[in-house]
PDB file of C-alpha atoms in Angstrom:
ATOM      1  CA  MET A   3     -35.068 -59.996 -39.004  1.00  0.00           C
ATOM      2  CA  THR A   4     -35.621 -56.626 -38.762  1.00  0.00           C
ATOM      3  CA  ARG A   5     -32.601 -54.315 -38.198  1.00  0.00           C
ATOM      4  CA  LYS A   6     -32.047 -52.478 -35.682  1.00  0.00           C
ATOM      5  CA  LYS A   7     -31.463 -48.526 -36.015  1.00  0.00           C
ATOM      6  CA  ALA A   8     -28.309 -47.322 -34.750  1.00  0.00           C
ATOM      7  CA  LEU A   9     -27.201 -42.690 -34.882  1.00  0.00           C
ATOM      8  CA  VAL A  10     -24.379 -42.010 -33.947  1.00  0.00           C
ATOM      9  CA  VAL A  11     -24.717 -38.295 -32.899  1.00  0.00           C
ATOM     10  CA  ARG A  12     -20.581 -36.602 -32.797  1.00  0.00           C
ATOM     11  CA  GLY A  13     -18.947 -33.267 -32.180  1.00  0.00           C
ATOM     12  CA  GLY A  14     -17.841 -30.932 -29.191  1.00  0.00           C
ATOM     13  CA  TRP A  15     -14.507 -30.692 -27.581  1.00  0.00           C
ATOM     14  CA  GLU A  16     -11.694 -31.862 -31.128  1.00  0.00           C
ATOM     15  CA  GLY A  17      -9.311 -33.158 -27.993  1.00  0.00           C
ATOM     16  CA  HIS A  18     -11.871 -36.134 -28.037  1.00  0.00           C
ATOM     17  CA  GLN A  19     -11.533 -37.140 -31.453  1.00  0.00           C
ATOM     18  CA  PRO A  20     -15.329 -37.843 -32.182  1.00  0.00           C
ATOM     19  CA  ILE A  21     -14.443 -38.572 -35.893  1.00  0.00           C
ATOM     20  CA  LYS A  22     -12.222 -40.882 -35.714  1.00  0.00           C
ATOM     21  CA  ALA A  23     -13.518 -42.715 -32.226  1.00  0.00           C
ATOM     22  CA  THR A  24     -16.804 -43.154 -33.212  1.00  0.00           C
ATOM     23  CA  GLU A  25     -15.238 -44.888 -36.948  1.00  0.00           C
ATOM     24  CA  LEU A  26     -13.657 -46.975 -34.647  1.00  0.00           C
ATOM     25  CA  PHE A  27     -17.198 -48.824 -33.715  1.00  0.00           C
ATOM     26  CA  LEU A  28     -18.520 -48.782 -36.984  1.00  0.00           C
ATOM     27  CA  PRO A  29     -18.294 -51.791 -38.481  1.00  0.00           C
ATOM     28  CA  PHE A  30     -18.686 -53.430 -35.001  1.00  0.00           C
ATOM     29  CA  LEU A  31     -22.241 -52.106 -35.754  1.00  0.00           C
ATOM     30  CA  GLN A  32     -22.823 -52.952 -39.054  1.00  0.00           C
ATOM     31  CA  SER A  33     -21.841 -56.477 -38.808  1.00  0.00           C
ATOM     32  CA  ASN A  34     -24.237 -57.105 -35.958  1.00  0.00           C
ATOM     33  CA  GLY A  35     -26.982 -55.722 -38.546  1.00  0.00           C
ATOM     34  CA  TYR A  36     -27.544 -52.936 -37.068  1.00  0.00           C
ATOM     35  CA  ASP A  37     -28.174 -49.470 -40.130  1.00  0.00           C
ATOM     36  CA  ILE A  38     -26.180 -46.840 -39.312  1.00  0.00           C
ATOM     37  CA  ARG A  39     -27.054 -42.719 -39.443  1.00  0.00           C
ATOM     38  CA  ILE A  40     -24.770 -40.745 -39.021  1.00  0.00           C
ATOM     39  CA  GLU A  41     -24.828 -37.154 -37.318  1.00  0.00           C
ATOM     40  CA  GLU A  42     -22.224 -34.262 -37.411  1.00  0.00           C
ATOM     41  CA  SER A  43     -24.993 -32.048 -34.768  1.00  0.00           C
ATOM     42  CA  THR A  44     -27.530 -32.835 -31.662  1.00  0.00           C
ATOM     43  CA  ASP A  45     -30.380 -31.221 -33.972  1.00  0.00           C
ATOM     44  CA  VAL A  46     -31.433 -34.580 -34.492  1.00  0.00           C
ATOM     45  CA  TYR A  47     -32.387 -35.184 -30.995  1.00  0.00           C
ATOM     46  CA  ALA A  48     -35.388 -32.861 -32.518  1.00  0.00           C
ATOM     47  CA  ASP A  49     -36.824 -34.635 -35.340  1.00  0.00           C
ATOM     48  CA  ALA A  50     -39.311 -36.924 -33.314  1.00  0.00           C
ATOM     49  CA  ALA A  51     -39.985 -39.265 -36.222  1.00  0.00           C
ATOM     50  CA  GLU A  52     -35.993 -39.628 -36.510  1.00  0.00           C
ATOM     51  CA  MET A  53     -35.643 -40.789 -33.005  1.00  0.00           C
ATOM     52  CA  ALA A  54     -39.053 -42.824 -32.697  1.00  0.00           C
ATOM     53  CA  GLY A  55     -36.909 -45.045 -35.158  1.00  0.00           C
ATOM     54  CA  THR A  56     -33.607 -45.245 -33.569  1.00  0.00           C
ATOM     55  CA  ASP A  57     -32.659 -48.132 -31.403  1.00  0.00           C
ATOM     56  CA  LEU A  58     -30.058 -47.142 -30.539  1.00  0.00           C
ATOM     57  CA  VAL A  59     -28.051 -43.282 -30.233  1.00  0.00           C
ATOM     58  CA  VAL A  60     -24.338 -43.654 -29.902  1.00  0.00           C
ATOM     59  CA  GLN A  61     -23.061 -39.703 -28.797  1.00  0.00           C
ATOM     60  CA  CYS A  62     -19.643 -38.475 -28.543  1.00  0.00           C
ATOM     61  CA  VAL A  63     -20.184 -34.952 -28.071  1.00  0.00           C
ATOM     62  CA  THR A  64     -17.703 -33.473 -25.218  1.00  0.00           C
ATOM     63  CA  MET A  65     -18.410 -30.328 -23.533  1.00  0.00           C
ATOM     64  CA  SER A  66     -21.380 -28.615 -26.683  1.00  0.00           C
ATOM     65  CA  GLU A  67     -24.533 -27.017 -25.588  1.00  0.00           C
ATOM     66  CA  ILE A  68     -28.460 -28.644 -25.972  1.00  0.00           C
ATOM     67  CA  THR A  69     -31.163 -26.833 -26.824  1.00  0.00           C
ATOM     68  CA  ALA A  70     -34.460 -27.361 -24.519  1.00  0.00           C
ATOM     69  CA  GLU A  71     -36.230 -28.927 -27.563  1.00  0.00           C
ATOM     70  CA  GLN A  72     -32.770 -31.164 -28.811  1.00  0.00           C
ATOM     71  CA  LEU A  73     -32.985 -32.170 -24.636  1.00  0.00           C
ATOM     72  CA  SER A  74     -36.327 -32.789 -25.176  1.00  0.00           C
ATOM     73  CA  GLY A  75     -36.448 -34.968 -28.127  1.00  0.00           C
ATOM     74  CA  LEU A  76     -33.658 -37.198 -26.622  1.00  0.00           C
ATOM     75  CA  GLY A  77     -35.020 -37.809 -22.887  1.00  0.00           C
ATOM     76  CA  ALA A  78     -38.166 -39.161 -24.727  1.00  0.00           C
ATOM     77  CA  ALA A  79     -36.886 -41.368 -26.782  1.00  0.00           C
ATOM     78  CA  VAL A  80     -34.911 -42.933 -24.365  1.00  0.00           C
ATOM     79  CA  VAL A  81     -38.360 -42.999 -22.248  1.00  0.00           C
ATOM     80  CA  ALA A  82     -39.974 -44.851 -25.245  1.00  0.00           C
ATOM     81  CA  GLY A  83     -37.367 -47.349 -25.286  1.00  0.00           C
ATOM     82  CA  THR A  84     -34.154 -45.547 -27.536  1.00  0.00           C
ATOM     83  CA  GLY A  85     -30.640 -46.476 -26.248  1.00  0.00           C
ATOM     84  CA  LEU A  86     -28.485 -44.385 -25.708  1.00  0.00           C
ATOM     85  CA  THR A  87     -24.615 -45.009 -24.730  1.00  0.00           C
ATOM     86  CA  GLY A  88     -21.142 -43.354 -24.956  1.00  0.00           C
ATOM     87  CA  TRP A  89     -17.810 -43.052 -23.227  1.00  0.00           C
ATOM     88  CA  HIS A  90     -15.245 -40.575 -21.427  1.00  0.00           C
ATOM     89  CA  GLY A  91     -16.381 -37.176 -22.050  1.00  0.00           C
ATOM     90  CA  GLY A  92     -18.641 -37.421 -25.371  1.00  0.00           C
ATOM     91  CA  ILE A  93     -21.144 -38.482 -22.883  1.00  0.00           C
ATOM     92  CA  ALA A  94     -20.208 -38.110 -19.430  1.00  0.00           C
ATOM     93  CA  ASP A  95     -18.656 -34.487 -20.048  1.00  0.00           C
ATOM     94  CA  SER A  96     -21.669 -33.009 -22.228  1.00  0.00           C
ATOM     95  CA  PHE A  97     -23.678 -29.908 -22.186  1.00  0.00           C
ATOM     96  CA  ARG A  98     -22.420 -28.916 -19.329  1.00  0.00           C
ATOM     97  CA  ALA A  99     -24.884 -26.472 -18.681  1.00  0.00           C
ATOM     98  CA  SER A 100     -27.617 -28.891 -18.360  1.00  0.00           C
ATOM     99  CA  SER A 101     -29.313 -29.933 -15.584  1.00  0.00           C
ATOM    100  CA  ASP A 102     -32.036 -31.945 -16.899  1.00  0.00           C
ATOM    101  CA  TYR A 103     -29.234 -33.995 -19.397  1.00  0.00           C
ATOM    102  CA  LEU A 104     -27.388 -35.276 -16.143  1.00  0.00           C
ATOM    103  CA  HIS A 105     -31.243 -36.176 -14.728  1.00  0.00           C
ATOM    104  CA  LEU A 106     -30.693 -38.359 -17.685  1.00  0.00           C
ATOM    105  CA  VAL A 107     -28.085 -39.945 -17.611  1.00  0.00           C
ATOM    106  CA  GLY A 108     -27.231 -39.767 -13.830  1.00  0.00           C
ATOM    107  CA  GLY A 109     -23.491 -39.210 -13.513  1.00  0.00           C
ATOM    108  CA  GLN A 110     -21.426 -35.869 -14.872  1.00  0.00           C
ATOM    109  CA  PHE A 111     -18.070 -35.550 -14.971  1.00  0.00           C
ATOM    110  CA  ALA A 112     -15.960 -33.084 -12.245  1.00  0.00           C
ATOM    111  CA  THR A 113     -12.763 -33.443 -12.812  1.00  0.00           C
ATOM    112  CA  HIS A 114      -9.763 -35.942 -13.548  1.00  0.00           C
ATOM    113  CA  PRO A 115      -6.870 -35.482 -10.997  1.00  0.00           C
ATOM    114  CA  GLY A 116      -3.213 -34.271 -12.676  1.00  0.00           C
ATOM    115  CA  LYS A 117       0.243 -36.092 -11.658  1.00  0.00           C
ATOM    116  CA  GLU A 118       2.512 -34.038  -8.863  1.00  0.00           C
ATOM    117  CA  PRO A 119       2.758 -30.702 -10.066  1.00  0.00           C
ATOM    118  CA  CYS A 120       6.527 -31.114 -10.922  1.00  0.00           C
ATOM    119  CA  GLU A 121       6.213 -33.495 -12.743  1.00  0.00           C
ATOM    120  CA  ARG A 122       3.522 -32.077 -15.799  1.00  0.00           C
ATOM    121  CA  GLN A 123       4.929 -30.302 -18.688  1.00  0.00           C
ATOM    122  CA  GLY A 124       1.996 -28.982 -19.651  1.00  0.00           C
ATOM    123  CA  ASP A 125       0.451 -31.528 -22.136  1.00  0.00           C
ATOM    124  CA  ALA A 126      -2.785 -33.908 -21.755  1.00  0.00           C
ATOM    125  CA  ALA A 127      -0.330 -37.060 -20.075  1.00  0.00           C
ATOM    126  CA  ASP A 128      -0.455 -34.122 -17.419  1.00  0.00           C
ATOM    127  CA  ASN A 129      -3.712 -36.168 -16.333  1.00  0.00           C
ATOM    128  CA  PHE A 130      -2.973 -39.136 -17.582  1.00  0.00           C
ATOM    129  CA  LEU A 131      -2.451 -41.316 -14.158  1.00  0.00           C
ATOM    130  CA  PRO A 132      -2.106 -45.957 -13.985  1.00  0.00           C
ATOM    131  CA  HIS A 133      -4.693 -46.703 -11.863  1.00  0.00           C
ATOM    132  CA  ALA A 134      -7.488 -49.724 -12.213  1.00  0.00           C
ATOM    133  CA  VAL A 135     -10.958 -50.092 -13.093  1.00  0.00           C
ATOM    134  CA  ASN A 136     -12.381 -52.940 -11.267  1.00  0.00           C
ATOM    135  CA  ILE A 137     -15.693 -54.610 -11.871  1.00  0.00           C
ATOM    136  CA  THR A 138     -18.401 -54.651  -8.526  1.00  0.00           C
ATOM    137  CA  ASP A 139     -20.049 -57.788  -8.047  1.00  0.00           C
ATOM    138  CA  LEU A 140     -23.247 -57.067 -10.283  1.00  0.00           C
ATOM    139  CA  GLY A 141     -21.054 -56.484 -12.796  1.00  0.00           C
ATOM    140  CA  ARG A 142     -19.571 -59.715 -12.559  1.00  0.00           C
ATOM    141  CA  GLU A 143     -22.626 -61.076 -13.163  1.00  0.00           C
ATOM    142  CA  HIS A 144     -23.890 -58.031 -15.314  1.00  0.00           C
ATOM    143  CA  PRO A 145     -23.568 -58.595 -19.391  1.00  0.00           C
ATOM    144  CA  ILE A 146     -21.792 -56.050 -20.572  1.00  0.00           C
ATOM    145  CA  THR A 147     -18.815 -57.071 -17.772  1.00  0.00           C
ATOM    146  CA  ALA A 148     -19.147 -60.438 -17.189  1.00  0.00           C
ATOM    147  CA  GLY A 149     -16.128 -62.026 -17.221  1.00  0.00           C
ATOM    148  CA  ILE A 150     -13.753 -59.070 -17.353  1.00  0.00           C
ATOM    149  CA  GLU A 151     -11.517 -59.002 -14.680  1.00  0.00           C
ATOM    150  CA  ASP A 152     -10.062 -56.039 -13.241  1.00  0.00           C
ATOM    151  CA  PHE A 153      -8.320 -54.200 -15.024  1.00  0.00           C
ATOM    152  CA  GLU A 154      -5.066 -51.220 -14.834  1.00  0.00           C
ATOM    153  CA  LEU A 155      -5.369 -48.495 -17.219  1.00  0.00           C
ATOM    154  CA  CYS A 156      -3.258 -45.130 -17.475  1.00  0.00           C
ATOM    155  CA  THR A 157      -5.408 -42.778 -18.677  1.00  0.00           C
ATOM    156  CA  GLU A 158      -7.101 -39.744 -18.273  1.00  0.00           C
ATOM    157  CA  GLN A 159      -9.472 -41.045 -14.346  1.00  0.00           C
ATOM    158  CA  TYR A 160     -12.351 -39.659 -14.193  1.00  0.00           C
ATOM    159  CA  TRP A 161     -14.238 -38.216 -10.973  1.00  0.00           C
ATOM    160  CA  VAL A 162     -18.207 -38.636 -11.533  1.00  0.00           C
ATOM    161  CA  LEU A 163     -20.561 -37.027  -9.114  1.00  0.00           C
ATOM    162  CA  HIS A 164     -23.026 -39.173  -9.547  1.00  0.00           C
ATOM    163  CA  ASP A 165     -27.012 -40.783  -8.264  1.00  0.00           C
ATOM    164  CA  ASP A 166     -27.878 -43.845  -6.717  1.00  0.00           C
ATOM    165  CA  LEU A 167     -30.243 -44.736  -9.771  1.00  0.00           C
ATOM    166  CA  ILE A 168     -28.016 -46.272 -11.537  1.00  0.00           C
ATOM    167  CA  ASP A 169     -25.880 -49.053 -11.442  1.00  0.00           C
ATOM    168  CA  VAL A 170     -22.288 -49.611 -10.417  1.00  0.00           C
ATOM    169  CA  LEU A 171     -20.373 -52.123 -13.073  1.00  0.00           C
ATOM    170  CA  ALA A 172     -17.051 -50.891 -12.429  1.00  0.00           C
ATOM    171  CA  THR A 173     -16.027 -48.068 -10.360  1.00  0.00           C
ATOM    172  CA  THR A 174     -12.229 -46.423 -10.373  1.00  0.00           C
ATOM    173  CA  THR A 175     -11.166 -45.351  -6.655  1.00  0.00           C
ATOM    174  CA  HIS A 176      -8.627 -41.841  -6.533  1.00  0.00           C
ATOM    175  CA  PRO A 177      -6.499 -42.334  -3.863  1.00  0.00           C
ATOM    176  CA  VAL A 178      -5.103 -39.961  -0.966  1.00  0.00           C
ATOM    177  CA  ARG A 179      -2.000 -37.543  -2.636  1.00  0.00           C
ATOM    178  CA  PRO A 180       0.189 -35.296  -0.871  1.00  0.00           C
ATOM    179  CA  TRP A 181      -0.519 -32.750  -3.802  1.00  0.00           C
ATOM    180  CA  GLN A 182      -4.022 -32.775  -3.412  1.00  0.00           C
ATOM    181  CA  PRO A 183      -6.952 -31.648  -1.196  1.00  0.00           C
ATOM    182  CA  TRP A 184      -9.020 -34.785   0.045  1.00  0.00           C
ATOM    183  CA  HIS A 185      -8.715 -36.763   2.836  1.00  0.00           C
ATOM    184  CA  ARG A 186      -9.748 -39.901   2.197  1.00  0.00           C
ATOM    185  CA  PRO A 187      -9.983 -42.589  -1.208  1.00  0.00           C
ATOM    186  CA  VAL A 188     -12.926 -41.778  -3.349  1.00  0.00           C
ATOM    187  CA  SER A 189     -14.239 -44.134  -5.486  1.00  0.00           C
ATOM    188  CA  SER A 190     -16.009 -43.092  -8.609  1.00  0.00           C
ATOM    189  CA  PRO A 191     -18.078 -45.448 -10.921  1.00  0.00           C
ATOM    190  CA  ALA A 192     -16.542 -45.376 -14.292  1.00  0.00           C
ATOM    191  CA  VAL A 193     -19.084 -48.033 -15.613  1.00  0.00           C
ATOM    192  CA  TRP A 194     -22.990 -47.497 -14.909  1.00  0.00           C
ATOM    193  CA  THR A 195     -26.431 -48.538 -16.616  1.00  0.00           C
ATOM    194  CA  ARG A 196     -29.441 -46.480 -15.665  1.00  0.00           C
ATOM    195  CA  ARG A 197     -33.177 -47.086 -16.899  1.00  0.00           C
ATOM    196  CA  TRP A 198     -34.747 -44.692 -17.859  1.00  0.00           C
ATOM    197  CA  GLY A 199     -38.605 -45.492 -19.254  1.00  0.00           C
ATOM    198  CA  ALA A 200     -38.861 -48.370 -21.044  1.00  0.00           C
ATOM    199  CA  GLY A 201     -34.760 -47.006 -22.160  1.00  0.00           C
ATOM    200  CA  ARG A 202     -31.606 -48.434 -21.387  1.00  0.00           C
ATOM    201  CA  VAL A 203     -28.407 -45.860 -21.082  1.00  0.00           C
ATOM    202  CA  VAL A 204     -24.535 -47.423 -20.853  1.00  0.00           C
ATOM    203  CA  VAL A 205     -21.920 -44.830 -19.535  1.00  0.00           C
ATOM    204  CA  THR A 206     -18.494 -46.002 -19.756  1.00  0.00           C
ATOM    205  CA  THR A 207     -16.422 -43.784 -18.822  1.00  0.00           C
ATOM    206  CA  PRO A 208     -12.621 -44.806 -19.962  1.00  0.00           C
ATOM    207  CA  GLY A 209     -12.016 -43.766 -23.744  1.00  0.00           C
ATOM    208  CA  HIS A 210     -10.061 -40.172 -23.666  1.00  0.00           C
ATOM    209  CA  SER A 211      -8.546 -41.422 -26.904  1.00  0.00           C
ATOM    210  CA  LEU A 212      -7.734 -43.748 -29.301  1.00  0.00           C
ATOM    211  CA  ASP A 213      -5.214 -46.314 -27.626  1.00  0.00           C
ATOM    212  CA  VAL A 214      -7.409 -46.387 -24.951  1.00  0.00           C
ATOM    213  CA  LEU A 215     -10.748 -46.842 -26.615  1.00  0.00           C
ATOM    214  CA  GLU A 216      -8.462 -50.362 -28.428  1.00  0.00           C
ATOM    215  CA  ASN A 217      -7.971 -51.580 -25.533  1.00  0.00           C
ATOM    216  CA  SER A 218      -9.799 -55.123 -25.235  1.00  0.00           C
ATOM    217  CA  HIS A 219     -11.779 -54.857 -21.687  1.00  0.00           C
ATOM    218  CA  VAL A 220     -12.925 -50.791 -22.899  1.00  0.00           C
ATOM    219  CA  ARG A 221     -13.928 -51.919 -26.267  1.00  0.00           C
ATOM    220  CA  THR A 222     -15.466 -54.911 -25.110  1.00  0.00           C
ATOM    221  CA  ILE A 223     -17.386 -52.800 -21.993  1.00  0.00           C
ATOM    222  CA  ILE A 224     -18.196 -50.470 -24.758  1.00  0.00           C
ATOM    223  CA  GLU A 225     -19.739 -52.435 -27.650  1.00  0.00           C
ATOM    224  CA  ARG A 226     -21.553 -55.603 -25.059  1.00  0.00           C
ATOM    225  CA  GLY A 227     -22.711 -51.679 -24.019  1.00  0.00           C
ATOM    226  CA  MET A 228     -23.802 -50.873 -27.614  1.00  0.00           C
ATOM    227  CA  LEU A 229     -25.470 -54.123 -27.879  1.00  0.00           C
ATOM    228  CA  TRP A 230     -27.327 -54.304 -24.435  1.00  0.00           C
ATOM    229  CA  ALA A 231     -28.830 -50.557 -24.100  1.00  0.00           C
ATOM    230  CA  THR A 232     -30.385 -50.709 -28.000  1.00  0.00           C
ATOM    231  CA  ARG A 233     -34.336 -50.997 -28.196  1.00  0.00           C
ATOM    232  CA  THR A 234     -35.923 -54.377 -26.501  1.00  0.00           C
ATOM    233  CA  ALA A 235     -38.635 -56.330 -28.118  1.00  0.00           C
ATOM    234  CA  SER A 236     -40.803 -54.734 -25.006  1.00  0.00           C
ATOM    235  CA  ALA A 237     -39.948 -51.423 -25.891  1.00  0.00           C
ATOM    236  CA  SER A 238     -40.653 -51.796 -29.581  1.00  0.00           C
TER     237      SER A 238
END
């Protein structure tokens, strides 16, 4: 049996602990027959030969910048069948200045609403709100989320700008609050997939901290997403 090749690309803002976060998932990849290469830079995306042999990219790079050559290499690889997946800011808040990257993944972090101003203490927990992640009808049938019930988290709740080429497996709804400027509840995709050429993209927005990634529902979704995104035989 041919082993799959996974490329883990990590870096960017240290607040998302890209090293510790990605290392949570290395045993899962190894136990599922992947050979793993780890890179601390997006330079590898410009290496056409390396990308052609990669079946899955696991990206954890919050904010940061990407060159045109690197992004072109990543995009070409996905079109040719390489899977792309990640969680939270490591995929949904990467390379803010690149509209082409946004076009590739189909959705981008806009904000995470915070607590009432009088309750804020000046730390990360100011943006931790209790909220539900609701599995959609499509999600109840999809291999990534089948069998997972709606669940609750208390962490950053991503508000995402997106297009309608994504297949939404789970949503989260931002309620109306007196201290916020919006006037009706707003739903954002919390888990989605995207077909791009012969490739598959999976984005999971929860994952701000290690405890969220260790949540059984979040972790299952991310791990199943890795398997689903991986290059299929038809894209080999």
